[in-house]
Coordinates of C-alpha atoms in Angstrom, one line a residue:
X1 CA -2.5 84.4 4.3
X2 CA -5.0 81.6 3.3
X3 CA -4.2 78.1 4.4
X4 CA -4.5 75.1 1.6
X5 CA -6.5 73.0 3.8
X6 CA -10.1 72.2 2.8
X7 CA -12.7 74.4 4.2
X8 CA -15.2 71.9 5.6
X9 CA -15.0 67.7 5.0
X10 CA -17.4 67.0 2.1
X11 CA -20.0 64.4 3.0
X12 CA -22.1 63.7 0.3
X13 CA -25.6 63.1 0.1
X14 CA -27.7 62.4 -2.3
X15 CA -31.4 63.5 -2.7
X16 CA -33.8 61.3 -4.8
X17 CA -35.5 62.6 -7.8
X18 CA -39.2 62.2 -5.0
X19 CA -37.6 64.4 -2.4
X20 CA -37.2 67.5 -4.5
X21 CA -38.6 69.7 -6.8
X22 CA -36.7 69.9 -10.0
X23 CA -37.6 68.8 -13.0
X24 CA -36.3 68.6 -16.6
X25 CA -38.7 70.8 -18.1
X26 CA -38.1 73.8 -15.9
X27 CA -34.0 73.5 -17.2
X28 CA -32.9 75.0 -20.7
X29 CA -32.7 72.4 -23.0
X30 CA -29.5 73.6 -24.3
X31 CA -28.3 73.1 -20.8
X32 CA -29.5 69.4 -21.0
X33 CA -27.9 68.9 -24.7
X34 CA -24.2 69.7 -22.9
X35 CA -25.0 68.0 -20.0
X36 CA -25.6 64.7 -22.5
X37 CA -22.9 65.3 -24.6
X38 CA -20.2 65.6 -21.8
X39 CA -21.4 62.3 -20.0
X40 CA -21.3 60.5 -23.7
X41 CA -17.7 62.1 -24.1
X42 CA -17.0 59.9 -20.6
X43 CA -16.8 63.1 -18.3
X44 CA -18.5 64.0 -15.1
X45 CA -21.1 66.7 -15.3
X46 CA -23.7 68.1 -13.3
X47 CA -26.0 71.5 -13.2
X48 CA -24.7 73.3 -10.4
X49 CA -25.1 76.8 -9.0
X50 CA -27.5 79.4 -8.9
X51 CA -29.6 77.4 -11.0
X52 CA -30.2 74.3 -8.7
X53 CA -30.6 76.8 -5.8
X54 CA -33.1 78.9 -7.9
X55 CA -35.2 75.7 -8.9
X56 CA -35.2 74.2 -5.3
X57 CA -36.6 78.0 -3.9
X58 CA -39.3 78.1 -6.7
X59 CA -37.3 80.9 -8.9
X60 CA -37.1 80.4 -12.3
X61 CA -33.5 80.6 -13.6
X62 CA -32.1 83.0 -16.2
X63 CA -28.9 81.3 -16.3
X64 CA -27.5 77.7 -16.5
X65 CA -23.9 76.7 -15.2
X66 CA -22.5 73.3 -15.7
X67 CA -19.8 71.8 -13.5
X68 CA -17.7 69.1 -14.9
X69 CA -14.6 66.9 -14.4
X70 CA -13.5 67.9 -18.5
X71 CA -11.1 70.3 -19.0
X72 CA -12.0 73.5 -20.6
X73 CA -9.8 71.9 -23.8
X74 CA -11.3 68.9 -23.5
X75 CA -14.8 70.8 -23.8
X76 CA -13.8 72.5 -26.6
X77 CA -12.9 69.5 -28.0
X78 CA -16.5 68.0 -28.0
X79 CA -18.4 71.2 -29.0
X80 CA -17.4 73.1 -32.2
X81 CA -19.7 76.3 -30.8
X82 CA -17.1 76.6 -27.9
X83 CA -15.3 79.3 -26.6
X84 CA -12.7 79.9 -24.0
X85 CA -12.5 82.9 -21.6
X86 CA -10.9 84.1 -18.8
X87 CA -7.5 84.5 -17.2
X88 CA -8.7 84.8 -13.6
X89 CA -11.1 81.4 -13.8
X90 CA -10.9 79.7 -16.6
X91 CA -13.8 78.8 -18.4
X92 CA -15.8 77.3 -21.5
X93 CA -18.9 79.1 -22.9
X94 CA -20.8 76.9 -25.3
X95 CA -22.8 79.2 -27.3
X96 CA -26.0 78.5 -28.7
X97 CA -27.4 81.6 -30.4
X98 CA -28.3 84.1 -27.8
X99 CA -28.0 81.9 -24.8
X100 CA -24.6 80.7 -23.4
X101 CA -24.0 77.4 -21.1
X102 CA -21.3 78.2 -18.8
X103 CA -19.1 75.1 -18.3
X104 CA -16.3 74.9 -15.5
X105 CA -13.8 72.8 -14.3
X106 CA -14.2 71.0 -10.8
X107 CA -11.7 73.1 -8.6
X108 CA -9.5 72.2 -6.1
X109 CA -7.9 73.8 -2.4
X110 CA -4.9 72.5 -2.7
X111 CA -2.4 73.0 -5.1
X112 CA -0.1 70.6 -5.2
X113 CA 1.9 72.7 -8.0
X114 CA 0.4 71.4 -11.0
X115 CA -2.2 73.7 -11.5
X116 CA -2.1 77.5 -11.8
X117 CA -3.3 79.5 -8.7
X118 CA -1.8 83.3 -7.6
X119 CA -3.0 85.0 -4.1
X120 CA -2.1 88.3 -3.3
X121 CA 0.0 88.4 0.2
X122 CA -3.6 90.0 1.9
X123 CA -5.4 86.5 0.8
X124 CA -7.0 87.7 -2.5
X125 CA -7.1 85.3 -5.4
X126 CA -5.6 86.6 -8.5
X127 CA -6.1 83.3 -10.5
X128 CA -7.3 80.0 -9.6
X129 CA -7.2 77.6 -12.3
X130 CA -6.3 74.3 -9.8
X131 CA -8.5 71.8 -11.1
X132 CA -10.2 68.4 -8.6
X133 CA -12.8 66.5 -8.0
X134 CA -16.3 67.7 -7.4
X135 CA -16.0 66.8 -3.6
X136 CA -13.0 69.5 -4.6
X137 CA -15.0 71.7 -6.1
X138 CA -18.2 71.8 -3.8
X139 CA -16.1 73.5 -0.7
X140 CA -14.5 75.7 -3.1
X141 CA -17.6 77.5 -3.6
X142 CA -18.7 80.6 -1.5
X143 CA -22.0 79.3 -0.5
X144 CA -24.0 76.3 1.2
X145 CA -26.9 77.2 -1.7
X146 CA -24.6 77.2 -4.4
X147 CA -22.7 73.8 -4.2
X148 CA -25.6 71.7 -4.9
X149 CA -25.2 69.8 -8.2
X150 CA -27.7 68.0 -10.2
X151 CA -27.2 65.5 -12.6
X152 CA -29.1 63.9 -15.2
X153 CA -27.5 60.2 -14.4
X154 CA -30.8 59.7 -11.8
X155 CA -32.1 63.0 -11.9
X156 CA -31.1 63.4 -7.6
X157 CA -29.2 66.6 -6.6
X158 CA -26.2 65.9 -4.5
X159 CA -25.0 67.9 -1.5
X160 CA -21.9 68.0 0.2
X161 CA -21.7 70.7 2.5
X162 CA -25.6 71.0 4.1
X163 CA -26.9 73.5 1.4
X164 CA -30.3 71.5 0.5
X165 CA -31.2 72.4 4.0
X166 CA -30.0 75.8 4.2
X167 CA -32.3 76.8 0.7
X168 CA -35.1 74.5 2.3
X169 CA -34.2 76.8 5.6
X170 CA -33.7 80.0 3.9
X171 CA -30.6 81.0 5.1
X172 CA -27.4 82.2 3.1
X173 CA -24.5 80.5 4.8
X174 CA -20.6 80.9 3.4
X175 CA -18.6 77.4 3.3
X176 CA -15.9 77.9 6.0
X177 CA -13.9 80.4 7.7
X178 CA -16.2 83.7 6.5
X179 CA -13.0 86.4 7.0
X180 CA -10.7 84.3 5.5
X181 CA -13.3 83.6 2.5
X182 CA -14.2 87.7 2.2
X183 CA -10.3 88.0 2.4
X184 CA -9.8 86.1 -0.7
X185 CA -12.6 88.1 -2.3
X186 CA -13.9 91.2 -1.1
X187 CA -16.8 91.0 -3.3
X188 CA -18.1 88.2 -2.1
X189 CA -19.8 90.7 0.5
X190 CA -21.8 92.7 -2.2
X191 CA -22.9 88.8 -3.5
X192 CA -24.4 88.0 0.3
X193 CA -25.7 91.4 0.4
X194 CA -27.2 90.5 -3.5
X195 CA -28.5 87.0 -2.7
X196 CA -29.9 87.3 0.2
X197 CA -32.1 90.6 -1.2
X198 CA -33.1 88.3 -4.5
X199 CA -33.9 85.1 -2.8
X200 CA -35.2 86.3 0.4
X201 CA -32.8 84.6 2.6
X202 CA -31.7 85.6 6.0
X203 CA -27.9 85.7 6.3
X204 CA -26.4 83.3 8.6
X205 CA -24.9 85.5 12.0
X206 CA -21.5 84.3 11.5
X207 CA -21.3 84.9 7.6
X208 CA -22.6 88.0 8.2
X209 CA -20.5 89.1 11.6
X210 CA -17.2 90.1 9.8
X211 CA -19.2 92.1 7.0
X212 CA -18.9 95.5 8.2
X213 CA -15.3 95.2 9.8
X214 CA -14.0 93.9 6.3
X215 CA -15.8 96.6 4.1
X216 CA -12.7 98.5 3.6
X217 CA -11.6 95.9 1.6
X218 CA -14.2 96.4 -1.8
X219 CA -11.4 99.4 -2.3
X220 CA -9.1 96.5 -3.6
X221 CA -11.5 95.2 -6.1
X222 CA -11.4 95.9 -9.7
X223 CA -14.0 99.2 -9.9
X224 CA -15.3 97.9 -13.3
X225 CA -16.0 94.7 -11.5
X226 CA -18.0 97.2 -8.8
X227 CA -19.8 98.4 -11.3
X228 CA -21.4 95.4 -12.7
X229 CA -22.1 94.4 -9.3
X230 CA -24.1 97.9 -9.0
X231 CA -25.9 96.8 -11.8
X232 CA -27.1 93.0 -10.3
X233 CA -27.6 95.0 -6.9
X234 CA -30.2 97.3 -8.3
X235 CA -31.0 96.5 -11.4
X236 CA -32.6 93.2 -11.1
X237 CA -35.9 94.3 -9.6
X238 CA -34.9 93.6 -5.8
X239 CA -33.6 97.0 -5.5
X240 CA -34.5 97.9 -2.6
X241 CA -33.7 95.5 -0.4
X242 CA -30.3 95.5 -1.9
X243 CA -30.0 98.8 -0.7
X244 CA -31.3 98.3 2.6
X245 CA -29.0 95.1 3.2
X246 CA -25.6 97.7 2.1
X247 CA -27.0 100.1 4.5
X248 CA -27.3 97.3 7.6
X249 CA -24.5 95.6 7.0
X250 CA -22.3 98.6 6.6
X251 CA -21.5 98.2 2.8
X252 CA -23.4 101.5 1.8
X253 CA -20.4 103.6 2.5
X254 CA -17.3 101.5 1.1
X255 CA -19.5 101.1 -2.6
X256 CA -21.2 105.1 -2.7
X257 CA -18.9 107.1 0.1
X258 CA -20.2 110.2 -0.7
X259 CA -23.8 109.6 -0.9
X260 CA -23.7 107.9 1.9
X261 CA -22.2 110.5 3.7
X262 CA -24.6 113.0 2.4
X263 CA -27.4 110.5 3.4
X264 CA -25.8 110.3 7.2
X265 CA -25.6 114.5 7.7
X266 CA -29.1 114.8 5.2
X267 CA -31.3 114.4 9.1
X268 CA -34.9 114.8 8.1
X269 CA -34.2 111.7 5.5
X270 CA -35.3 113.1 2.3
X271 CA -32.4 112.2 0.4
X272 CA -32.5 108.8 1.3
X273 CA -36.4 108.8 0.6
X274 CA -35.6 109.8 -2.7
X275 CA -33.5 107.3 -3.4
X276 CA -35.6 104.3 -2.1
X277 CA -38.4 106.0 -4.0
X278 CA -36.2 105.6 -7.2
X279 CA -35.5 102.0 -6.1
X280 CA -39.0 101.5 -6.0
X281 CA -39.8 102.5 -9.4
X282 CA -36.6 101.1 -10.7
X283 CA -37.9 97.6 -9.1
X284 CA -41.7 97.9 -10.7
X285 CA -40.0 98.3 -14.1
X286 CA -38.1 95.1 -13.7
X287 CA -41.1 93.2 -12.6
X288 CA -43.4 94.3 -15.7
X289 CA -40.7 93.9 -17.9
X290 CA -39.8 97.6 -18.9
X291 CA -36.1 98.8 -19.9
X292 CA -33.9 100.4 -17.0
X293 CA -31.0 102.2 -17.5
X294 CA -27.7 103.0 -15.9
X295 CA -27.9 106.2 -16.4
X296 CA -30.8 107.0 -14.2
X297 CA -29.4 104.7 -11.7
X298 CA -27.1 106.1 -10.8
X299 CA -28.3 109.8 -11.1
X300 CA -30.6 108.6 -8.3
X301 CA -27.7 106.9 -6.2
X302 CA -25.9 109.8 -6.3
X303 CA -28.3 112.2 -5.8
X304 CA -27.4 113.1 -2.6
X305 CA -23.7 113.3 -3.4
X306 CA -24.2 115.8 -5.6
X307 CA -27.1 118.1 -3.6
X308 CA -24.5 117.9 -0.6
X309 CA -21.9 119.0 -3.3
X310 CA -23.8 121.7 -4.6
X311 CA -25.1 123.1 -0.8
X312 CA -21.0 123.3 -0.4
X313 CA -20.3 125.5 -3.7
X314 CA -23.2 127.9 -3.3
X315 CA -22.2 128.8 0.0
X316 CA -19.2 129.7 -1.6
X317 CA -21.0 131.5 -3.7
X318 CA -20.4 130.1 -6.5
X319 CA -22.7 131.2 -9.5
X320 CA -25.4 129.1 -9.8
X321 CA -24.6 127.7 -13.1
X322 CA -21.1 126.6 -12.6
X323 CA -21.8 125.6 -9.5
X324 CA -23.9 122.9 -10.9
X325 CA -21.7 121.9 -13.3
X326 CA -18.9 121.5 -11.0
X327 CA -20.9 119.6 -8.3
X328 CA -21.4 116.9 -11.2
X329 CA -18.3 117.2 -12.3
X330 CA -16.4 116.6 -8.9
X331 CA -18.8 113.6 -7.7
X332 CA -18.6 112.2 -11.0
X333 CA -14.6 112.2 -10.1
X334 CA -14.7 111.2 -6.7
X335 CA -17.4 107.9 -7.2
X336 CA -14.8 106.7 -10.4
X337 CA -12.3 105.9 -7.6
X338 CA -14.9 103.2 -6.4
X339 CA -16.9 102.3 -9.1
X340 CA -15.9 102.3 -13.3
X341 CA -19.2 104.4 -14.6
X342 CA -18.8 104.2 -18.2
X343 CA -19.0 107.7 -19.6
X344 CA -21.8 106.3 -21.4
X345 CA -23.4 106.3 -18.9
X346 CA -22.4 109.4 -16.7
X347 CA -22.7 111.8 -19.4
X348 CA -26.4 111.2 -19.5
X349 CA -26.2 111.1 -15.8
X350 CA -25.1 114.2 -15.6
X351 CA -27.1 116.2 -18.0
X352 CA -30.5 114.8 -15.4
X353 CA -29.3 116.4 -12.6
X354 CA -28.2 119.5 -15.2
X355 CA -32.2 119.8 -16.3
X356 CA -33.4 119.8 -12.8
X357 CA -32.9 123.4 -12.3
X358 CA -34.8 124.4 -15.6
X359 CA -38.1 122.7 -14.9
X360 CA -38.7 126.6 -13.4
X361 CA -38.7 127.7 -16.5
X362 CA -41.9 129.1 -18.2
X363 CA -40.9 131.0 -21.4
X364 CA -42.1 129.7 -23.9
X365 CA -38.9 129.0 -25.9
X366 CA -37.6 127.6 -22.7
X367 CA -40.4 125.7 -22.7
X368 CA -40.1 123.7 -26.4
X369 CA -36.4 123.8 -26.2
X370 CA -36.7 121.7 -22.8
X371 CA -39.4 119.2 -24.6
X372 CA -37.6 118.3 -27.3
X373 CA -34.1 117.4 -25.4
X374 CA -33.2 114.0 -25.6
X375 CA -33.0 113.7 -21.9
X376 CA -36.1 115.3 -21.1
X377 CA -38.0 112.3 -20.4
X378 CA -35.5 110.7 -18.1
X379 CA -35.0 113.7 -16.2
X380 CA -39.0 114.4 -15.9
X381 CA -39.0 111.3 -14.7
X382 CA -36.4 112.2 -11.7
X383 CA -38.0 115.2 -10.9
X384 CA -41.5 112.8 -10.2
X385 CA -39.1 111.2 -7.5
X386 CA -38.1 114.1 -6.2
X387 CA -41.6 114.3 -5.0
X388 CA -40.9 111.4 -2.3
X389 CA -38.2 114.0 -0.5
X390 CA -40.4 117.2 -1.2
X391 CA -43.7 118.2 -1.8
X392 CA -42.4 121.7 -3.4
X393 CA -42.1 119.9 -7.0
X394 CA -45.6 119.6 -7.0
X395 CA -46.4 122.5 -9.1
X396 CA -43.5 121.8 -11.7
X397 CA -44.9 118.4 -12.3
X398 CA -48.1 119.7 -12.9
X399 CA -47.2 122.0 -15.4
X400 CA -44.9 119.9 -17.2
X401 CA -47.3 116.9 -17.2
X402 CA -49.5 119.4 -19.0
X403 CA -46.9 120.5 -21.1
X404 CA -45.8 117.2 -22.7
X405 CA -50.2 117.0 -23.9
X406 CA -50.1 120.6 -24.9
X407 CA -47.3 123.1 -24.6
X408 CA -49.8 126.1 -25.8
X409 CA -52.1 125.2 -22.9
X410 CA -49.7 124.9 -20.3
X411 CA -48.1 128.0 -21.2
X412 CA -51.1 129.9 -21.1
X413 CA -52.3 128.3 -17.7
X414 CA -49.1 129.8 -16.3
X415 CA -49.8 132.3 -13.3
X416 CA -48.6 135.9 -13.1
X417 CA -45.1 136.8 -12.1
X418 CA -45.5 137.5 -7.7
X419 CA -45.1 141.4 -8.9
X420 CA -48.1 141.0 -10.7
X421 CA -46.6 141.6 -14.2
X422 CA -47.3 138.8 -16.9
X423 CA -44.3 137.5 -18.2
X424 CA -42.5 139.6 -20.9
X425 CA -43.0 139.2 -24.3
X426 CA -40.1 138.2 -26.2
X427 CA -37.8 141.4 -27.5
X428 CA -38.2 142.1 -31.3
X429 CA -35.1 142.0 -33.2
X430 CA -34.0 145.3 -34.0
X431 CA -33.2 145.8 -38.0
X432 CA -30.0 147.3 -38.5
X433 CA -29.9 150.6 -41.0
X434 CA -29.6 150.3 -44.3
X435 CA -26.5 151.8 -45.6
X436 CA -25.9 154.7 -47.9
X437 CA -24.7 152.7 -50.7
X438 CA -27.8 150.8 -50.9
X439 CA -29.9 153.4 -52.3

């Protein structure tokens, strides 16, 4: 059970506009208008979060969060474009076209029964709307680098709980007791795990010790919750290293349990290769700005779910066909248990792996049919990674690189059959007899 005392004793201090590296011009100027307006309407505000941290470690934000001591009412109250969401944390979104200003209420620790907080009896937090002070509200936070808060009163960013040093240092520290904080919310695991990979932090030995031991505990969270942390993991161009901090801190398993435990018995590493290959790809397309998709995410993630699946079936000998079908099927099943994949999305997933087992294929009707599928790219695309596990794909790449230029061309450039045959010409339909009736 989680106690109500505070985590660590706040101690402010206060870092001079000289001694650090924000400025107003790198902040959203929609940010800045709220930030104005709530200090007019007589309430406390500051810039807080990943957006302080981002600017103090050179990163250029893509989000601004505001902390303030206004109620989400009392926001909504001074800005007609305001909206209020969320049971769990209540919250104010002040929306100005595409970009929404996140405004919270300063939290408190303790409730004193005034407020409106739930815990589950293992130490999750179903709802925590107690509302404090902003010494309240810092050691409520998860980490050291995200309970900085600037404010625009003289422009110095105040700490309270040693985080300027620790994003000066590097280092991804949770405010107090790390089990009891993971306890509260599993997730916040996958969000070390996530910062750490983005920012290039180390993760302090005692926030990371429990990790592992407590990663039994992500099958308590909310699997549509898992999913968009999938999405931050992976799909915000620090892929890899996302990956490899699951794998090291023991994460891997409790988010993708199958692949993972095809990636363990998988011992000359091509699966995993694949994947980190994908990763690779998935994390160049991020940087120059080109669209990723879910879909061929998580085709890749699972990858070695379903090739471990599919081994099983066909030594059952099951026919090759179905056998593919129902290895997509069945891991498709087993990963919605951990993680909500939106059919959307594993529909398309699915149909990848499907076309894998036709890039064989020669004839020349095959051959258009395959081109003009809608999925052909993405799943052309796979079979490239593919590569990084086996050098056997070679040939199909080839040929369907060509293909894509001129079908004709490739088709003609196809060898022999091994029994030195050319491939059969396609059968002519036979015309059926004319009947006697008809003259």
């Amino acid at each position: 059970m989680p106690n109500d005392t505070p985590y660590d004793t706040p101690v402010l201090r206060a870092i001079p506009r000289e001694q650090h590296t924000i400025s107003r011009k790198d902040i959203s100027p929609n940010a800045l208008r709220v930030l104005y307006r709530l200090r007019e309407g007589g309430h406390e505000a500051y810039l807080v979060g990943g957006a302080v941290r981002d600017l103090l470690a050179g990163g250029r934000p893509k989000d601004f969060d505001i902390a303030t001591g206004a109620t989400p009412e009392e926001v909504k109250a001074l800005f007609r474009n305001c909206r209020l969401i969320g049971r769990r944390f209540r919250l104010a979104h002040v929306v100005f076209g595409r970009e929404i200003i996140e405004v919270a209420t300063f939290r408190a620790n303790s409730d004193d029964g005034s407020g409106d907080r739930e815990t589950h009896e293992d130490g999750r937090l179903l709802r925590d709307n107690v509302y404090g002070t902003v010494e309240d509200d810092a050691v409520r936070r998860d980490f050291t680098a995200n309970a900085l808060y600037y404010t625009i009163e003289d422009f110095s960013v105040r700490d309270y709980v040693g985080g300027f040093e620790d994003v000066q240092n590097r280092v991804l520290k949770l405010i107090g007791d790390p089990e009891t904080r993971y306890r509260e919310d599993p997730v916040r695991m996958l969000r070390a795990v996530r910062l750490a990979a983005k920012l290039d932090f180390s993760i302090d030995p005692a926030t990371a010790a429990p990790i592992r031991a407590l990663a039994p505990l992500l099958s308590e969270a909310a699997p549509a919750r898992l999913f968009e942390e999938c999405l931050k993991l992976f799909l915000s161009g620090h892929g890899v290293a996302s990956f490899e901090g699951l794998e090291r801190h023991g994460l891997l398993p409790a988010l993708l349990p199958e692949a993972a435990a095809a990636m363990k018995a998988n011992r000359s590493g091509a699966l995993r290769a694949v994947v980190l290959e994908g990763l690779r790809g998935t994390d160049a397309r991020v940087a120059a700005d080109e669209p990723v998709s879910p879909a061929f995410l998580f085709a890749l993630l699972l990858w070695p779910a379903y090739c471990r699946t599919l081994m099983s079936l066909q030594a059952q000998d099951v026919p090759p066909a179905d056998a593919q079908r129902r290895a997509a099927d069945r891991v498709t099943v087993h990963e919605l248990q951990a993680v909500a994949l939106p059919r959307r999305f594993s529909v398309p997933m699915q149909e990848i792996w499907l076309l894998q087992s036709r890039f064989g294929l020669r004839q020349r009707k095959r051959v258009m049919r395959m081109l003009a599928h809608p999925r052909f790219r993405a799943a052309f695309d796979f079979l490239q990674v593919r590569q990084a596990g086996s050098s056997e794909h070679a040939a199909d790449i080839a040929f369907w690189r060509e293909a894509q230029l001129d079908p004709d061309m490739a088709i003609a450039h196809t060898p022999p059959a091994e029994d030195g045959e050319a491939p059969r010409a396609p059968r002519r339909r036979r015309r059926r007899p004319a009947s006697a009736s008809a003259g």
